Tab-separated table of C-alpha atoms in Angstrom:
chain	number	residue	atom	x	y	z
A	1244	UNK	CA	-125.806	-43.806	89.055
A	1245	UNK	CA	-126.452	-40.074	88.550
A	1246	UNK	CA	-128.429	-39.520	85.027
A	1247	UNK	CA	-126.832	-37.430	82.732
A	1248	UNK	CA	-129.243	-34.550	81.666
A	1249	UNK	CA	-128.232	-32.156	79.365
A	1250	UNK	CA	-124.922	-31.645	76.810
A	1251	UNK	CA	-123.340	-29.794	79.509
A	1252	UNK	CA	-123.447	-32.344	82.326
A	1253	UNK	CA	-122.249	-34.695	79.267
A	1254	UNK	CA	-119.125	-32.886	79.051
A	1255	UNK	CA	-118.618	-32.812	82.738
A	1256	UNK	CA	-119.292	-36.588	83.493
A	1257	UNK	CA	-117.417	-38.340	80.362
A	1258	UNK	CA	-114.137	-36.034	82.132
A	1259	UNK	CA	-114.717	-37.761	85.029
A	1260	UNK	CA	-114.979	-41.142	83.959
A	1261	UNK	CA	-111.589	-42.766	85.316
A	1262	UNK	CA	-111.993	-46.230	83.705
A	1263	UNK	CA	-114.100	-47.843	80.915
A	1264	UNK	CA	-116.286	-49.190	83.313
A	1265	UNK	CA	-117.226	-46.164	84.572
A	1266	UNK	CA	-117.504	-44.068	81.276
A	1267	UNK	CA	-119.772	-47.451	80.655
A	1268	UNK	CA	-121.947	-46.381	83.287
A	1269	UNK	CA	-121.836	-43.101	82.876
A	1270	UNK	CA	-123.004	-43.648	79.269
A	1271	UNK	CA	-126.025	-45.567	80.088
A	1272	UNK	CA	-127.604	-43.082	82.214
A	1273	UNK	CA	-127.479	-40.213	79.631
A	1274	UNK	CA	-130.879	-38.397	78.725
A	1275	UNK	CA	-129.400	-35.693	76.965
A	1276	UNK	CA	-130.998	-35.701	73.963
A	1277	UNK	CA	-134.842	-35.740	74.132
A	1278	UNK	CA	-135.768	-36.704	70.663
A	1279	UNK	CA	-133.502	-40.033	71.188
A	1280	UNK	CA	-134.863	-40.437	74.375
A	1281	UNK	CA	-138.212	-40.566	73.180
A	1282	UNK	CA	-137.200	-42.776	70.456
A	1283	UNK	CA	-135.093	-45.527	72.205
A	1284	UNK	CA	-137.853	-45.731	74.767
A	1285	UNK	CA	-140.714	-45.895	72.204
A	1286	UNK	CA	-139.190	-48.519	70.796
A	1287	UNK	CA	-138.673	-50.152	73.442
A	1288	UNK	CA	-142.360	-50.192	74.805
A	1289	UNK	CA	-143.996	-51.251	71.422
A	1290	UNK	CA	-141.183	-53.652	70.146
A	1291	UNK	CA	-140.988	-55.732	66.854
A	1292	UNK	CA	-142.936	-58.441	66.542
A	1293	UNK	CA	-140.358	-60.979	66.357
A	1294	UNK	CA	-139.337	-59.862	69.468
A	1295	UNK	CA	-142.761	-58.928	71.838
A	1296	UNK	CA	-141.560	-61.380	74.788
A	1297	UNK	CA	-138.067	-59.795	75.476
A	1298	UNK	CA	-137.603	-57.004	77.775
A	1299	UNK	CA	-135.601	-54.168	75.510
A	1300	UNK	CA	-132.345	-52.155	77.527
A	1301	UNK	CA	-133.672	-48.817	75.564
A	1302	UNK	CA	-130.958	-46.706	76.335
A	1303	UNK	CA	-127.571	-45.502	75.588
A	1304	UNK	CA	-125.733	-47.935	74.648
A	1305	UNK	CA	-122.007	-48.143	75.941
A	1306	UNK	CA	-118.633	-49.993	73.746
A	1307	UNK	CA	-117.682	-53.240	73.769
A	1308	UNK	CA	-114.254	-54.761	73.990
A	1309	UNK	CA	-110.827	-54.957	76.360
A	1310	UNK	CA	-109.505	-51.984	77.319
A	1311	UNK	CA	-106.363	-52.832	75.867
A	1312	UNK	CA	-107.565	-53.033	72.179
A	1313	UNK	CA	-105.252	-51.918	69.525
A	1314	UNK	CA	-108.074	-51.496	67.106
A	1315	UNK	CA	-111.278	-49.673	67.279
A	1316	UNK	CA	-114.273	-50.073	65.423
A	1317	UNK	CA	-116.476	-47.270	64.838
A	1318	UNK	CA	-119.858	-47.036	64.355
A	1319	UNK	CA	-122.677	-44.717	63.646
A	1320	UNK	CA	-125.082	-45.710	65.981
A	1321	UNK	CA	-126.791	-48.560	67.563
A	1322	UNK	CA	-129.617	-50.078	65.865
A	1323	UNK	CA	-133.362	-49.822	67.403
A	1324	UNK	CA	-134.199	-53.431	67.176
A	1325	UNK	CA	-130.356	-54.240	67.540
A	1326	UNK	CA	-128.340	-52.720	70.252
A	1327	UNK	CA	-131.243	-50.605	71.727
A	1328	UNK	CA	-133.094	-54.121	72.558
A	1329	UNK	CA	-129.727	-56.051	73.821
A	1330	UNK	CA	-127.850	-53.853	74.996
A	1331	UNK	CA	-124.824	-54.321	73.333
A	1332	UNK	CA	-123.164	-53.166	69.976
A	1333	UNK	CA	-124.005	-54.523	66.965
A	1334	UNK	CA	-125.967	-57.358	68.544
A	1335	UNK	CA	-129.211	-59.118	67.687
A	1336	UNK	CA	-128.935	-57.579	64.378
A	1337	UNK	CA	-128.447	-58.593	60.451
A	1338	UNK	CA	-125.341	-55.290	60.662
A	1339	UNK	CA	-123.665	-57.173	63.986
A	1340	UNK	CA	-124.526	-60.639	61.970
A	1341	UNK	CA	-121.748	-59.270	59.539
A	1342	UNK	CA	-119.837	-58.016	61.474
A	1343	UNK	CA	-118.952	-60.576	64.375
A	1344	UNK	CA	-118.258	-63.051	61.976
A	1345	UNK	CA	-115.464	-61.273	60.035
A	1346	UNK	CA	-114.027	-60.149	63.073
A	1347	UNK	CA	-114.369	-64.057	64.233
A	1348	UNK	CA	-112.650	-65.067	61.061
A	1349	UNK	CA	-110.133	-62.336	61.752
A	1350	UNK	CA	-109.465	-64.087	64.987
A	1351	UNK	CA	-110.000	-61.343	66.569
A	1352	UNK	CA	-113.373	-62.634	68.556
A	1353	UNK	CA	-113.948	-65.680	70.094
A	1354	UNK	CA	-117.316	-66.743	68.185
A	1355	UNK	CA	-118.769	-65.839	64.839
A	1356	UNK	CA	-122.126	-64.236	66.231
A	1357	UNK	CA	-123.427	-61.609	68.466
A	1358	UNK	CA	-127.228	-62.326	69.765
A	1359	UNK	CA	-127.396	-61.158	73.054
A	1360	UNK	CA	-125.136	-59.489	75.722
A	1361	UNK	CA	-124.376	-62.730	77.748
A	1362	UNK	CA	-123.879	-64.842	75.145
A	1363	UNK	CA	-120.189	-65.438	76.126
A	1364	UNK	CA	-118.766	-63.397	73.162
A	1365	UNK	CA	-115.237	-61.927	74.037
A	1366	UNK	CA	-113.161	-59.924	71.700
A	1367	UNK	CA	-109.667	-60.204	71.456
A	1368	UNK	CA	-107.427	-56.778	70.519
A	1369	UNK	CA	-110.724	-54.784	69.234
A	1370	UNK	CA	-113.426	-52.328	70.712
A	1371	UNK	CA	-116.140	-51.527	69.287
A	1372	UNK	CA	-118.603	-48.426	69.941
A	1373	UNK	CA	-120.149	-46.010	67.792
A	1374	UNK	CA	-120.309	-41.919	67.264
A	1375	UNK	CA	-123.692	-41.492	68.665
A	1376	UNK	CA	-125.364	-44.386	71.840
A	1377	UNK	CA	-129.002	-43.738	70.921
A	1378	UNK	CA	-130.713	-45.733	68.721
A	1379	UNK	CA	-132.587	-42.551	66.260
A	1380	UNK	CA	-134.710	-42.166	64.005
A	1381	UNK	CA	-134.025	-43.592	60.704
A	1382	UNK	CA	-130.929	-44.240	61.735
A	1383	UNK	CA	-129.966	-40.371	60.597
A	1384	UNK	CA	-128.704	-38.732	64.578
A	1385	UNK	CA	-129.051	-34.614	63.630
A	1386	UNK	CA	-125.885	-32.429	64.337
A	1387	UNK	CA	-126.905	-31.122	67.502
A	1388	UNK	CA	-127.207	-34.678	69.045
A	1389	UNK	CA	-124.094	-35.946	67.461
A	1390	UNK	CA	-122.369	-33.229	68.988
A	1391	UNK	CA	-123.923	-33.622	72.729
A	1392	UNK	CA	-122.720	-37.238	72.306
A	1393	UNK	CA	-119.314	-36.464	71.285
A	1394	UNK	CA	-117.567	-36.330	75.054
A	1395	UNK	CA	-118.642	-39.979	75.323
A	1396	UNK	CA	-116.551	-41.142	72.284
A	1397	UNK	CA	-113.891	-38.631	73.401
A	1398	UNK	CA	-113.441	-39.808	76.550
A	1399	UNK	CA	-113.529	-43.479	75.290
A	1400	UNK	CA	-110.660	-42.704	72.751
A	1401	UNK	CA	-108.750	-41.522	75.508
A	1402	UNK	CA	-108.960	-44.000	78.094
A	1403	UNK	CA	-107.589	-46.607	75.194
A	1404	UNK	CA	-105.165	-44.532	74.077
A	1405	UNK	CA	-102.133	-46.110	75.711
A	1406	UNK	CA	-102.569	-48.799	72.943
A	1407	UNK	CA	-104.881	-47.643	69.902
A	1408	UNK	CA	-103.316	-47.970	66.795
A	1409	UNK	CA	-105.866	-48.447	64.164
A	1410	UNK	CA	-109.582	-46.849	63.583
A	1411	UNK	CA	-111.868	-48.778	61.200
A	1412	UNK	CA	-114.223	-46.006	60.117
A	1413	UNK	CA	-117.789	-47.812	58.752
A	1414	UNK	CA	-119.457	-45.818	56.897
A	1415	UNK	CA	-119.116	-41.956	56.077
A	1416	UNK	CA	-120.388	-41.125	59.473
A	1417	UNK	CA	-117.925	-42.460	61.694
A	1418	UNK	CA	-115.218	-41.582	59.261
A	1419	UNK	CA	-116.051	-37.713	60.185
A	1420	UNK	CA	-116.858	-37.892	63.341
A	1421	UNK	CA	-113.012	-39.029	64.037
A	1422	UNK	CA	-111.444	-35.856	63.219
A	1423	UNK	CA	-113.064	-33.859	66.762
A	1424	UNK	CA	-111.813	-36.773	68.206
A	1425	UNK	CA	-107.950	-36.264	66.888
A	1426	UNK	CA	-108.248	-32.515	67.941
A	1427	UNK	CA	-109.551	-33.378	71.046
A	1428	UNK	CA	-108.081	-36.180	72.344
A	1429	UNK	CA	-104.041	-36.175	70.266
A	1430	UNK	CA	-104.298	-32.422	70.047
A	1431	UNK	CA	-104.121	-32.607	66.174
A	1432	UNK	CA	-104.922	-30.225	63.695
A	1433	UNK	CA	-107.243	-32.000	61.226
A	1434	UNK	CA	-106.241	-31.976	58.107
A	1435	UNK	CA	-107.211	-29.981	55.206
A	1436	UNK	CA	-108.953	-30.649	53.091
A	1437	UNK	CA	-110.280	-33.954	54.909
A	1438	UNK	CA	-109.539	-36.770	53.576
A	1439	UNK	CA	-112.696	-38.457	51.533
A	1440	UNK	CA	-114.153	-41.459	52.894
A	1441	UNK	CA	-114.151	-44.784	50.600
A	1442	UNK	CA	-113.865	-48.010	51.150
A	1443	UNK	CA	-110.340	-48.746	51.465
A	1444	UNK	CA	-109.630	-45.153	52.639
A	1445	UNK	CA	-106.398	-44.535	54.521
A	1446	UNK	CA	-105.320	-41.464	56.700
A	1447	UNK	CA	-102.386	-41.762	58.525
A	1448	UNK	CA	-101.013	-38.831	61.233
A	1449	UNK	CA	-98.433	-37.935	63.517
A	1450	UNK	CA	-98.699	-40.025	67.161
A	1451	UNK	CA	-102.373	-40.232	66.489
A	1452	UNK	CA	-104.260	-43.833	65.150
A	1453	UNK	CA	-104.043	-44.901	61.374
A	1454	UNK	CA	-107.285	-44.396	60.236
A	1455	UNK	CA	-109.009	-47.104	57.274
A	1456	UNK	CA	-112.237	-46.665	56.254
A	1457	UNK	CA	-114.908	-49.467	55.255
A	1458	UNK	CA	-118.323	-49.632	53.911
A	1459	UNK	CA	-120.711	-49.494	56.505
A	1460	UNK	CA	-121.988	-53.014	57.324
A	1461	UNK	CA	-125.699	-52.606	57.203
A	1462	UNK	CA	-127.939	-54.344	55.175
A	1463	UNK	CA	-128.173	-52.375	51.944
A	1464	UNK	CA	-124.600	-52.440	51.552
A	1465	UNK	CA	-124.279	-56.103	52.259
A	1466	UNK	CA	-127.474	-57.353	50.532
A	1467	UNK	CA	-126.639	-55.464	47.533
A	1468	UNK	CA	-122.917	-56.911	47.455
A	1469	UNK	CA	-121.491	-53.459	47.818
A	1470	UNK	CA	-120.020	-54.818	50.597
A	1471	UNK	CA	-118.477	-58.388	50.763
A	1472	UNK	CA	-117.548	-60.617	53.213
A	1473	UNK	CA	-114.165	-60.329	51.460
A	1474	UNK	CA	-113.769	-56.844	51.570
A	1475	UNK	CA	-114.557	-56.749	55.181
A	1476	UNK	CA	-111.695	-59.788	55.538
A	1477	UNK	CA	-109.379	-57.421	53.894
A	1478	UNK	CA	-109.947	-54.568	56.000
A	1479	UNK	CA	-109.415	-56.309	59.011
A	1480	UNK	CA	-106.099	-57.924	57.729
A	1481	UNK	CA	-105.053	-54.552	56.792
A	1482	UNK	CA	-105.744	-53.210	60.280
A	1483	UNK	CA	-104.051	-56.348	61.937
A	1484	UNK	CA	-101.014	-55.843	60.455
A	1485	UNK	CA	-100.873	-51.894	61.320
A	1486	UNK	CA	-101.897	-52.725	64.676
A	1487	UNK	CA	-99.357	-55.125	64.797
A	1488	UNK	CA	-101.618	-57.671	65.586
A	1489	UNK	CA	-100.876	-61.615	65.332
């Protein structure tokens, strides 16, 4: 695989990607951004204590689900000691913790947790991938690098747009970082004003996604109760039965 060096060659390669295994690929190999590569890598070399004996991925990190999904979860971006270490979305984390097991009691994955990426978790009618696939510092990605990363989550958008119907925004984030995506990808004026993000939020267009939005699932939201196992059910009800989900 050819790494992916600058915001330009981003542009160019997510175009090319003709599949999700590609873009996948394609993602993985990106260096664009030199503060988050220095980040995702330095965390990988020193590690967390808890885990000193596992080999981090420390790079990009690429979405998760069946290309077929009628529901897309996004993200901000993956977690240092989380995603950046497995590999995978929202895994090995207290965030993914939360999250795998509402979307297990949603029935839409096959088991309640997330620890590692061949653990045998499938998901079932959902993908999930996140606005920027570096790990960065304090978890706060600066314009500049959420806009080289864009094209990724573009291109992903597209390439499961025969059957997206519903985008579960977490966090305030992800809920603006969709609106590029509806110019870019349904050719959609945003509107305007934009909509606020809350939980509960709900934007609905012409022949683009229904958009909901829900409290980020990280650990001051859901240690604090501002988020609630119960909300989270009820989001992912709600985005069932717009999906037309069973």
């Amino acid at each position: 695989m050819v790494e992916v060096r600058n915001p330009a060659e981003v542009v160019a390669r997510a175009a090319r990607a003709t599949d999700l295994a590609d873009l996948d690929g394609a993602v993985s190999d990106c260096f664009a951004c030199p503060r988050l590569v220095t980040w995702r890598e330095e965390v990988a070399r020193t590690r967390r204590a808890a885990f000193r004996d596992q080999d981090y991925w420390g790079r990009p990190v690429p979405g998760f689900g069946p290309p077929d999904a009628r529901i897309a979860i996004l993200g901000l971006a993956p977690a240092a000691h989380g995603g950046n270490r497995t590999g995978r979305i929202f895994t090995g984390d207290r965030s993914g913790d939360v999250l795998f097991a509402a979307l297990h009691r949603a029935g839409l994955a096959t088991q309640p947790t997330s620890v590692a990426a061949d653990d045998g978790l499938a998901l079932r009618d959902v993908r999930v991938f996140s606005a920027v696939r570096c790990a960065p510092p304090d978890n706060k990605p600066t314009p500049t690098e959420r806009d080289a990363c864009a094209p990724w989550l573009h291109r992903e958008v597209a390439l499961i747009r025969p059957t997206l119907r519903v985008v579960v925004a977490l966090g305030a984030f992800a809920w603006a970082a969709w609106w590029p995506v509806l110019r870019q990808v349904y050719g959609n004026r945003p509107p305007s004003p934009r909509p606020v993000f809350g939980h509960g939020a709900h934007w609905s267009g012409t022949a683009a996604p229904t958009l909901l939005g829900c409290y980020h699932v990280s650990q001051q939201n859901t240690f604090t109760g501002r988020l609630t196992p119960g909300m989270l059910d009820d989001v992912f009800a709600r985005a069932k039965q717009l999906a037309g989900v069973d």
